[in-house]
Amino acid sequence: MIKKCLFPVAGYGTRFLPATKAMPKEMMPIVNKPLIQYGVQEAMEAGMSQIAFVTGRRKRAIEDHFDRTYELEDQISGTKAEKNLEEIRLLMQTCTFSYTRQIQMKGLGDAIRTGETLIGNQPFGVILADDLCIGDERPVLLQMVEIYAKYQCSIVAVEEVSPQETEKYGIISGKKLEDRLFIVESMIEKPPAGEAPSNHAIIGRYILTPDIFENLRNLPPGRNGEIQITDALNVQAKKKMVLGFQFRGKRFDCGRLEGFVAATNHFFDLMRANGTPH
Ligand code: UTP
């Protein structure tokens, strides 16, 4: 039903310097698979096979990752190592990949606005690959597609965080619609502990209706002088329904060292338990 998924990947990844000095943050591996591949896999499992990247300078490795590597593939053809390419080959057969560049890092909202040229006038998914999500039973973006099928409106994934952590996230306030689902009344970007209207933090999964682009175009810079997607969603929530969805599953914040290491341990244990080669 929703065919396109946007990946804003233009950020500098300063929290991972020096690793991200010349390499995109999204190419950092969790065990032997780059973060971005987990994200694209989730999009594919949600039925979104048209993958759109908003990239920036120094991000060429992402394009190369989703392309053939003839010399290497020829070299390992018929060997044990070929098995390690099975997943990425399936992604490359199933999906198409398109790219546009964000010229200046003016915030996530600006990155999403830049993606309009690849998305056009249709609802779309957004994945921030540094939030690595593992859904209970079904992938998180697929859970959101199922809600979209019922309500046909923008949906943000939310997670309960501790009161001390609200200052790291966009926080929603709203009315409960059904189990795990809230009608968003407003969103505040990174409220200090004690000033947050709830503990429901927005994480890096969205389904957006295309009128969001119009809202983004008309926005003045918000917090930190950046164009904030939460500001555009606030405008949208005043005109029509926007939902907050408390997804079923687990999230690792791989944009921070602690989350990155926790995800690595999780997937390494999983691989060992499955006896998967690495
Ligand atoms: P972050 O806030 O995590 O920023 O962006 P960052 O640059 O990636 O990392 P740090 O904070 O410097 O370590 C959230 C998401 O939005 C994208 C990033 O690539 C990331 O996926 N983004 C952010 C853009 O594409 N463009 C921007 O201008 C800002």
Tab-separated table of C-alpha atoms and ligand atoms in Angstrom:
chain	number	residue	atom	x	y	z
A	1	MET	CA	0.000	0.000	0.000
A	2	ILE	CA	2.840	2.392	0.858
A	3	LYS	CA	5.586	1.875	-1.652
A	4	LYS	CA	8.263	4.417	-0.730
A	5	CYS	CA	10.502	4.733	2.282
A	6	LEU	CA	12.738	7.739	2.908
A	7	PHE	CA	16.062	7.447	4.711
A	8	PRO	CA	17.547	10.760	5.834
A	9	VAL	CA	21.237	9.910	6.105
A	10	ALA	CA	22.915	13.274	5.647
A	11	GLY	CA	23.832	13.905	9.323
A	12	TYR	CA	27.462	14.214	10.397
A	13	GLY	CA	27.353	11.570	13.146
A	14	THR	CA	29.566	13.654	15.428
A	15	ARG	CA	28.933	11.394	18.406
A	16	PHE	CA	30.898	8.655	16.651
A	17	LEU	CA	33.936	10.676	15.690
A	18	PRO	CA	36.590	9.788	14.740
A	19	ALA	CA	34.929	6.672	13.225
A	20	THR	CA	32.607	8.888	11.167
A	21	LYS	CA	35.288	11.280	9.933
A	22	ALA	CA	35.416	9.683	6.506
A	23	MET	CA	32.758	6.964	6.829
A	24	PRO	CA	28.972	7.447	7.047
A	25	LYS	CA	27.535	6.683	10.486
A	26	GLU	CA	24.933	4.476	8.778
A	27	MET	CA	27.685	2.174	7.492
A	28	MET	CA	28.896	1.318	10.997
A	29	PRO	CA	28.334	-2.420	11.398
A	30	ILE	CA	26.257	-4.100	14.065
A	31	VAL	CA	28.273	-7.337	14.051
A	32	ASN	CA	28.772	-7.782	10.268
A	33	LYS	CA	25.884	-5.805	8.814
A	34	PRO	CA	25.797	-2.025	8.429
A	35	LEU	CA	23.071	-0.153	10.290
A	36	ILE	CA	21.506	1.054	7.049
A	37	GLN	CA	20.965	-2.508	5.842
A	38	TYR	CA	18.873	-3.345	8.921
A	39	GLY	CA	16.736	-0.297	8.119
A	40	VAL	CA	16.267	-1.115	4.426
A	41	GLN	CA	15.376	-4.673	5.342
A	42	GLU	CA	12.652	-3.387	7.689
A	43	ALA	CA	11.272	-1.151	4.913
A	44	MET	CA	11.197	-4.093	2.501
A	45	GLU	CA	9.408	-6.252	5.067
A	46	ALA	CA	6.808	-3.478	5.401
A	47	GLY	CA	6.184	-3.704	1.646
A	48	MET	CA	8.144	-0.553	0.758
A	49	SER	CA	10.392	-1.481	-2.102
A	50	GLN	CA	11.218	2.005	-3.400
A	51	ILE	CA	14.026	3.197	-1.196
A	52	ALA	CA	14.872	6.912	-1.246
A	53	PHE	CA	17.988	8.295	0.430
A	54	VAL	CA	18.665	11.896	1.355
A	55	THR	CA	22.440	11.829	1.469
A	56	GLY	CA	25.222	14.352	1.778
A	57	ARG	CA	28.914	14.693	1.136
A	58	ARG	CA	31.022	11.713	2.299
A	59	LYS	CA	28.089	9.290	1.975
A	60	ARG	CA	29.074	7.527	-1.225
A	61	ALA	CA	29.684	4.250	0.621
A	62	ILE	CA	25.910	3.908	1.099
A	63	GLU	CA	25.323	4.022	-2.670
A	64	ASP	CA	28.089	1.503	-3.245
A	65	HIS	CA	26.667	-0.820	-0.588
A	66	PHE	CA	23.410	-1.203	-2.518
A	67	ASP	CA	25.154	-1.852	-5.821
A	68	ARG	CA	27.029	-4.805	-7.331
A	69	THR	CA	30.709	-5.186	-6.442
A	70	TYR	CA	31.743	-7.149	-9.520
A	71	GLU	CA	35.369	-7.879	-8.759
A	72	LEU	CA	34.705	-9.043	-5.206
A	73	GLU	CA	31.645	-11.059	-6.165
A	74	ASP	CA	33.524	-12.746	-8.981
A	75	GLN	CA	36.352	-13.570	-6.611
A	76	ILE	CA	34.166	-15.216	-3.938
A	77	SER	CA	31.745	-16.868	-6.347
A	78	GLY	CA	31.120	-20.483	-5.278
A	79	THR	CA	32.961	-20.102	-1.950
A	80	LYS	CA	31.592	-20.171	1.602
A	81	ALA	CA	31.885	-16.396	1.821
A	82	GLU	CA	29.145	-15.960	-0.771
A	83	LYS	CA	26.545	-16.876	1.849
A	84	ASN	CA	27.231	-13.596	3.641
A	85	LEU	CA	25.876	-11.719	0.630
A	86	GLU	CA	22.523	-13.523	0.468
A	87	GLU	CA	20.540	-10.919	2.393
A	88	ILE	CA	21.907	-7.895	0.594
A	89	ARG	CA	21.385	-9.585	-2.779
A	90	LEU	CA	17.721	-10.162	-1.931
A	91	LEU	CA	17.362	-6.482	-1.007
A	92	MET	CA	18.974	-5.446	-4.286
A	93	GLN	CA	16.684	-7.716	-6.297
A	94	THR	CA	13.536	-6.572	-4.505
A	95	CYS	CA	14.117	-2.835	-4.105
A	96	THR	CA	15.024	0.175	-6.201
A	97	PHE	CA	17.299	2.860	-4.756
A	98	SER	CA	17.291	6.565	-5.478
A	99	TYR	CA	19.350	9.381	-4.029
A	100	THR	CA	19.284	13.108	-3.589
A	101	ARG	CA	21.592	15.352	-1.591
A	102	GLN	CA	20.852	17.705	1.256
A	103	ILE	CA	23.214	20.581	0.570
A	104	GLN	CA	23.341	22.056	4.065
A	105	MET	CA	22.636	20.216	7.324
A	106	LYS	CA	19.622	22.266	8.340
A	107	GLY	CA	17.909	19.572	10.395
A	108	LEU	CA	15.808	16.443	9.998
A	109	GLY	CA	12.803	18.441	8.765
A	110	ASP	CA	14.927	19.987	6.034
A	111	ALA	CA	16.268	16.541	5.077
A	112	ILE	CA	12.714	15.185	4.747
A	113	ARG	CA	11.683	18.244	2.728
A	114	THR	CA	14.657	17.610	0.428
A	115	GLY	CA	13.286	14.112	-0.162
A	116	GLU	CA	10.067	15.424	-1.739
A	117	THR	CA	11.613	15.188	-5.168
A	118	LEU	CA	11.997	11.417	-4.688
A	119	ILE	CA	8.667	10.824	-2.920
A	120	GLY	CA	6.149	12.963	-4.804
A	121	ASN	CA	2.508	13.151	-3.799
A	122	GLN	CA	1.972	9.942	-1.840
A	123	PRO	CA	2.189	8.681	1.751
A	124	PHE	CA	5.617	7.362	2.666
A	125	GLY	CA	7.603	5.760	5.450
A	126	VAL	CA	10.628	7.345	7.121
A	127	ILE	CA	13.335	5.360	8.875
A	128	LEU	CA	16.179	6.851	10.875
A	129	ALA	CA	18.617	4.008	10.576
A	130	ASP	CA	20.424	4.757	13.815
A	131	ASP	CA	17.284	3.683	15.665
A	132	LEU	CA	17.550	-0.059	15.178
A	133	CYS	CA	14.156	-1.617	15.891
A	134	ILE	CA	13.212	-5.219	16.463
A	135	GLY	CA	9.477	-5.777	16.346
A	136	ASP	CA	7.656	-8.382	18.420
A	137	GLU	CA	6.306	-10.831	15.825
A	138	ARG	CA	6.167	-8.190	13.065
A	139	PRO	CA	8.657	-5.463	12.062
A	140	VAL	CA	7.852	-2.049	13.553
A	141	LEU	CA	7.246	-0.282	10.228
A	142	LEU	CA	4.884	-3.069	9.182
A	143	GLN	CA	2.935	-2.578	12.427
A	144	MET	CA	2.624	1.091	11.432
A	145	VAL	CA	1.472	0.266	7.897
A	146	GLU	CA	-1.332	-1.785	9.419
A	147	ILE	CA	-2.454	1.237	11.435
A	148	TYR	CA	-2.175	3.456	8.367
A	149	ALA	CA	-4.510	1.073	6.513
A	150	LYS	CA	-7.144	1.796	9.163
A	151	TYR	CA	-6.697	5.555	9.748
A	152	GLN	CA	-4.920	6.929	6.627
A	153	CYS	CA	-3.025	9.629	8.497
A	154	SER	CA	0.502	10.457	9.646
A	155	ILE	CA	1.804	8.184	12.402
A	156	VAL	CA	4.858	8.595	14.628
A	157	ALA	CA	6.311	5.677	16.557
A	158	VAL	CA	6.668	6.378	20.272
A	159	GLU	CA	8.378	4.662	23.143
A	160	GLU	CA	8.048	5.212	26.885
A	161	VAL	CA	11.217	6.759	28.315
A	162	SER	CA	12.212	7.663	31.869
A	163	PRO	CA	11.532	11.270	33.020
A	164	GLN	CA	15.290	12.010	32.919
A	165	GLU	CA	15.439	11.077	29.245
A	166	THR	CA	12.689	13.333	27.843
A	167	GLU	CA	15.233	16.039	27.060
A	168	LYS	CA	16.747	13.820	24.336
A	169	TYR	CA	13.523	13.347	22.337
A	170	GLY	CA	10.452	14.902	20.796
A	171	ILE	CA	7.653	14.204	23.283
A	172	ILE	CA	3.965	13.907	22.392
A	173	SER	CA	0.891	14.759	24.401
A	174	GLY	CA	-2.438	13.346	23.343
A	175	LYS	CA	-5.620	11.396	23.961
A	176	LYS	CA	-5.798	7.631	23.915
A	177	LEU	CA	-7.629	6.316	20.848
A	178	GLU	CA	-7.147	2.615	21.373
A	179	ASP	CA	-4.591	0.274	22.896
A	180	ARG	CA	-1.094	1.722	22.165
A	181	LEU	CA	-2.530	4.475	19.966
A	182	PHE	CA	-2.812	8.192	20.794
A	183	ILE	CA	-4.268	11.146	18.920
A	184	VAL	CA	-1.455	13.688	19.044
A	185	GLU	CA	-2.453	17.069	20.438
A	186	SER	CA	1.015	18.546	20.459
A	187	MET	CA	4.686	17.684	20.383
A	188	ILE	CA	7.555	19.362	22.136
A	189	GLU	CA	11.142	18.989	20.983
A	190	LYS	CA	13.464	17.867	23.817
A	191	PRO	CA	11.672	19.206	26.932
A	192	PRO	CA	13.795	19.270	30.117
A	193	ALA	CA	12.960	16.697	32.816
A	194	GLY	CA	9.881	17.837	34.717
A	195	GLU	CA	8.490	19.914	31.830
A	196	ALA	CA	7.497	17.064	29.514
A	197	PRO	CA	3.752	16.579	28.949
A	198	SER	CA	4.200	12.770	28.914
A	199	ASN	CA	6.943	10.171	28.706
A	200	HIS	CA	6.054	9.130	25.147
A	201	ALA	CA	9.143	9.850	23.080
A	202	ILE	CA	9.150	9.933	19.287
A	203	ILE	CA	11.638	7.499	17.792
A	204	GLY	CA	12.940	7.121	14.255
A	205	ARG	CA	9.953	5.578	12.468
A	206	TYR	CA	7.269	7.639	10.765
A	207	ILE	CA	4.535	7.285	8.209
A	208	LEU	CA	3.819	10.694	6.714
A	209	THR	CA	1.124	11.966	4.411
A	210	PRO	CA	2.509	14.167	1.624
A	211	ASP	CA	0.937	17.422	2.878
A	212	ILE	CA	3.836	17.367	5.367
A	213	PHE	CA	6.033	18.837	2.600
A	214	GLU	CA	3.867	21.950	2.384
A	215	ASN	CA	4.072	22.349	6.179
A	216	LEU	CA	7.857	21.937	6.064
A	217	ARG	CA	8.239	24.515	3.295
A	218	ASN	CA	6.407	27.139	5.339
A	219	LEU	CA	8.255	26.559	8.612
A	220	PRO	CA	10.717	28.965	10.173
A	221	PRO	CA	13.789	27.351	11.777
A	222	GLY	CA	12.944	25.900	15.201
A	223	ARG	CA	15.049	24.571	18.057
A	224	ASN	CA	18.838	24.947	17.439
A	225	GLY	CA	18.030	26.963	14.308
A	226	GLU	CA	17.091	23.711	12.520
A	227	ILE	CA	13.961	22.824	10.542
A	228	GLN	CA	12.272	20.364	12.897
A	229	ILE	CA	9.972	17.599	11.695
A	230	THR	CA	8.108	17.853	15.023
A	231	ASP	CA	7.169	21.483	14.210
A	232	ALA	CA	5.716	20.375	10.858
A	233	LEU	CA	3.829	17.532	12.554
A	234	ASN	CA	2.432	19.988	15.097
A	235	VAL	CA	1.001	22.054	12.248
A	236	GLN	CA	-0.430	18.895	10.700
A	237	ALA	CA	-1.936	17.766	14.024
A	238	LYS	CA	-3.863	21.043	14.260
A	239	LYS	CA	-5.476	20.495	10.860
A	240	LYS	CA	-6.103	16.745	10.919
A	241	MET	CA	-5.434	13.580	12.859
A	242	VAL	CA	-1.845	12.568	13.616
A	243	LEU	CA	-1.311	9.389	15.627
A	244	GLY	CA	1.347	8.335	18.103
A	245	PHE	CA	1.842	4.569	18.121
A	246	GLN	CA	3.522	2.728	20.951
A	247	PHE	CA	5.059	-0.039	18.903
A	248	ARG	CA	5.462	-3.614	20.028
A	249	GLY	CA	9.147	-4.393	20.191
A	250	LYS	CA	12.536	-3.132	21.185
A	251	ARG	CA	14.692	-0.238	20.003
A	252	PHE	CA	18.417	0.339	20.210
A	253	ASP	CA	19.581	3.942	19.917
A	254	CYS	CA	22.657	3.237	17.825
A	255	GLY	CA	23.341	6.960	17.486
A	256	ARG	CA	24.795	6.700	20.997
A	257	LEU	CA	27.661	4.495	22.105
A	258	GLU	CA	25.653	2.659	24.792
A	259	GLY	CA	22.876	1.720	22.353
A	260	PHE	CA	25.369	0.751	19.677
A	261	VAL	CA	27.201	-1.631	22.017
A	262	ALA	CA	23.913	-3.063	23.379
A	263	ALA	CA	22.713	-3.757	19.799
A	264	THR	CA	26.039	-5.378	18.936
A	265	ASN	CA	25.804	-7.679	21.955
A	266	HIS	CA	22.187	-8.522	21.176
A	267	PHE	CA	22.835	-9.466	17.547
A	268	PHE	CA	26.045	-11.308	18.328
A	269	ASP	CA	24.233	-13.453	20.917
A	270	LEU	CA	21.464	-14.065	18.407
A	271	MET	CA	23.944	-15.148	15.738
A	272	ARG	CA	25.713	-17.482	18.113
A	273	ALA	CA	22.414	-18.990	19.225
A	274	ASN	CA	21.409	-19.562	15.581
A	275	GLY	CA	24.803	-20.904	14.652
A	276	THR	CA	24.953	-18.363	11.803
A	277	PRO	CA	28.406	-17.963	10.251
A	278	HIS	CA	30.192	-14.688	10.906
B	1	UTP	P1	20.962	13.098	14.527
B	1	UTP	O1	20.334	14.068	15.428
B	1	UTP	O2	21.235	11.741	15.058
B	1	UTP	O3	22.297	13.757	13.966
B	1	UTP	O4	20.064	13.004	13.228
B	1	UTP	P2	23.557	13.077	13.318
B	1	UTP	O5	24.313	14.134	12.584
B	1	UTP	O6	23.173	11.879	12.494
B	1	UTP	O7	24.411	12.542	14.552
B	1	UTP	P3	25.219	13.360	15.692
B	1	UTP	O8	24.171	13.909	16.633
B	1	UTP	O9	26.059	14.435	15.050
B	1	UTP	O10	26.077	12.291	16.320
B	1	UTP	C1	18.930	12.150	13.155
B	1	UTP	C2	18.786	11.641	11.744
B	1	UTP	O11	18.523	12.719	10.844
B	1	UTP	C3	19.468	12.769	9.799
B	1	UTP	C4	20.683	12.020	10.322
B	1	UTP	O12	21.429	11.470	9.253
B	1	UTP	C5	20.048	10.968	11.218
B	1	UTP	O13	19.596	9.844	10.457
B	1	UTP	N1	19.741	14.205	9.502
B	1	UTP	C6	19.864	15.100	10.513
B	1	UTP	C7	19.849	14.615	8.187
B	1	UTP	O14	19.744	13.796	7.235
B	1	UTP	N2	20.076	15.935	7.934
B	1	UTP	C8	20.190	16.874	8.927
B	1	UTP	O15	20.378	18.064	8.620
B	1	UTP	C9	20.090	16.429	10.242
